[in-house]
Structure formats: C-alpha cells, structure tokens
Amino acid sequence: MPRPPLGDDFASISAGMQLSATWLGTIVAFDALRGLGSVALARGNGVVVAFHCMAIDDGTREIEVGVRVAGTLAPDAVGRLQMARITKL
C-alpha cells in the first residue's frame, strides 16, 4: 500500500484547519493486515491523512476503499495529522 504524503509536521499541514470539526472524506487505501489506511479529505485541497483501524467507530476494524466517511482530525504520536473517530456514511 502506498504511504500517504505525510512528511509535513502537524503544525504546518493543519494550519487553518478546524481539527475539532467533522471532516468528510473518502477511503483511498486500506491494508487490513497492518490495520492502516488513508483518507482523502473532501475539503482538504488534496490533503490525504492516515488512520488506524482502531479509529473506525463501528468496531469492525475493516473498511473498503471508496467508502465515504466522516471523522475528526488529530495529531498522531509523532505529530502527523491523522483521522480519528471514523464513521462510515
């Protein structure tokens, strides 16, 4: 699975973004073995953020590529932007 472009730190990529707001996006990649995926944000001007399967709210820990989702944005353990509290739409 190709990694999303996450070289920027949290402060620079999130400048001007309301992190506590609900963000819409589309799943563009998901590796079920690793539990990692990425979401293209609908209002993000091309921003793609990572997520872990534990962030999927319905408890399934799996999601199909192409599914529209809603969630919030938060920094991960190393300061990169990630999607949290993901709900399938």
mmCIF file of C-alpha atoms in Angstrom:
data_model
loop_
_atom_site.group_PDB
_atom_site.id
_atom_site.type_symbol
_atom_site.label_atom_id
_atom_site.label_comp_id
_atom_site.label_asym_id
_atom_site.label_seq_id
_atom_site.Cartn_x
_atom_site.Cartn_y
_atom_site.Cartn_z
ATOM 1 C CA MET A 1 0.000 0.000 0.000
ATOM 2 C CA PRO A 2 1.477 3.402 -0.900
ATOM 3 C CA ARG A 3 2.006 5.684 2.079
ATOM 4 C CA PRO A 4 0.129 8.988 2.063
ATOM 5 C CA PRO A 5 2.261 12.122 1.763
ATOM 6 C CA LEU A 6 2.771 12.814 5.458
ATOM 7 C CA GLY A 7 6.211 14.407 5.501
ATOM 8 C CA ASP A 8 4.859 17.701 6.828
ATOM 9 C CA ASP A 9 4.524 18.113 10.560
ATOM 10 C CA PHE A 10 1.179 18.573 12.270
ATOM 11 C CA ALA A 11 1.508 22.349 12.725
ATOM 12 C CA SER A 12 2.184 23.121 9.073
ATOM 13 C CA ILE A 13 -0.351 20.768 7.487
ATOM 14 C CA SER A 14 -3.119 21.683 9.919
ATOM 15 C CA ALA A 15 -2.693 25.455 9.711
ATOM 16 C CA GLY A 16 -6.147 26.951 9.305
ATOM 17 C CA MET A 17 -7.974 23.608 9.641
ATOM 18 C CA GLN A 18 -10.575 23.187 12.376
ATOM 19 C CA LEU A 19 -9.448 19.957 13.950
ATOM 20 C CA SER A 20 -12.460 19.534 16.228
ATOM 21 C CA ALA A 21 -14.878 19.898 13.297
ATOM 22 C CA THR A 22 -16.311 16.888 11.493
ATOM 23 C CA TRP A 23 -14.447 16.263 8.249
ATOM 24 C CA LEU A 24 -15.783 14.292 5.280
ATOM 25 C CA GLY A 25 -13.561 12.175 3.101
ATOM 26 C CA THR A 26 -13.148 9.026 1.041
ATOM 27 C CA ILE A 27 -11.039 5.992 1.917
ATOM 28 C CA VAL A 28 -8.277 5.806 -0.710
ATOM 29 C CA ALA A 29 -6.235 2.932 0.751
ATOM 30 C CA PHE A 30 -6.567 0.325 3.495
ATOM 31 C CA ASP A 31 -4.227 -2.524 4.454
ATOM 32 C CA ALA A 32 -6.255 -4.952 6.585
ATOM 33 C CA LEU A 33 -3.167 -6.894 7.729
ATOM 34 C CA ARG A 34 -1.493 -3.788 9.150
ATOM 35 C CA GLY A 35 -4.742 -2.020 10.072
ATOM 36 C CA LEU A 36 -3.566 1.180 8.382
ATOM 37 C CA GLY A 37 -5.243 3.277 5.747
ATOM 38 C CA SER A 38 -5.593 6.752 4.316
ATOM 39 C CA VAL A 39 -8.448 9.178 3.712
ATOM 40 C CA ALA A 40 -8.632 11.934 1.087
ATOM 41 C CA LEU A 41 -10.354 14.880 2.756
ATOM 42 C CA ALA A 42 -13.263 16.356 0.793
ATOM 43 C CA ARG A 43 -12.449 19.946 1.857
ATOM 44 C CA GLY A 44 -8.726 19.408 2.243
ATOM 45 C CA ASN A 45 -7.432 20.669 -1.105
ATOM 46 C CA GLY A 46 -5.742 17.344 -1.840
ATOM 47 C CA VAL A 47 -4.773 16.540 1.756
ATOM 48 C CA VAL A 48 -4.578 12.801 2.440
ATOM 49 C CA VAL A 49 -4.403 11.720 6.075
ATOM 50 C CA ALA A 50 -3.658 8.371 7.672
ATOM 51 C CA PHE A 51 -5.802 6.405 10.105
ATOM 52 C CA HIS A 52 -5.589 3.209 12.133
ATOM 53 C CA CYS A 53 -8.386 0.633 12.135
ATOM 54 C CA MET A 54 -8.988 1.305 15.848
ATOM 55 C CA ALA A 55 -10.391 4.713 14.793
ATOM 56 C CA ILE A 56 -13.353 3.079 12.993
ATOM 57 C CA ASP A 57 -16.342 3.677 15.280
ATOM 58 C CA ASP A 58 -18.479 0.664 14.357
ATOM 59 C CA GLY A 59 -15.936 -1.797 15.795
ATOM 60 C CA THR A 60 -15.431 -3.778 12.576
ATOM 61 C CA ARG A 61 -11.752 -2.776 12.169
ATOM 62 C CA GLU A 62 -12.127 -3.080 8.393
ATOM 63 C CA ILE A 63 -13.273 -0.674 5.688
ATOM 64 C CA GLU A 64 -13.456 -0.789 1.909
ATOM 65 C CA VAL A 65 -11.605 1.583 -0.418
ATOM 66 C CA GLY A 66 -14.046 4.125 -1.852
ATOM 67 C CA VAL A 67 -16.283 4.333 1.230
ATOM 68 C CA ARG A 68 -17.253 7.881 2.235
ATOM 69 C CA VAL A 69 -16.529 8.632 5.873
ATOM 70 C CA ALA A 70 -16.773 11.374 8.480
ATOM 71 C CA GLY A 71 -14.356 11.936 11.346
ATOM 72 C CA THR A 72 -12.243 14.393 13.261
ATOM 73 C CA LEU A 73 -8.572 15.272 12.800
ATOM 74 C CA ALA A 74 -5.900 14.899 15.468
ATOM 75 C CA PRO A 75 -2.118 14.609 15.735
ATOM 76 C CA ASP A 76 -0.669 11.102 15.907
ATOM 77 C CA ALA A 77 2.127 10.052 18.291
ATOM 78 C CA VAL A 78 4.837 11.709 16.155
ATOM 79 C CA GLY A 79 2.874 14.864 15.317
ATOM 80 C CA ARG A 80 1.456 13.986 11.892
ATOM 81 C CA LEU A 81 -2.176 14.618 11.040
ATOM 82 C CA GLN A 82 -4.498 11.589 11.292
ATOM 83 C CA MET A 83 -8.235 10.940 11.155
ATOM 84 C CA ALA A 84 -9.941 9.820 14.350
ATOM 85 C CA ARG A 85 -13.482 8.662 15.259
ATOM 86 C CA ILE A 86 -14.272 7.483 11.734
ATOM 87 C CA THR A 87 -17.933 6.874 10.872
ATOM 88 C CA LYS A 88 -18.987 5.202 7.623
ATOM 89 C CA LEU A 89 -21.569 7.220 5.693
#
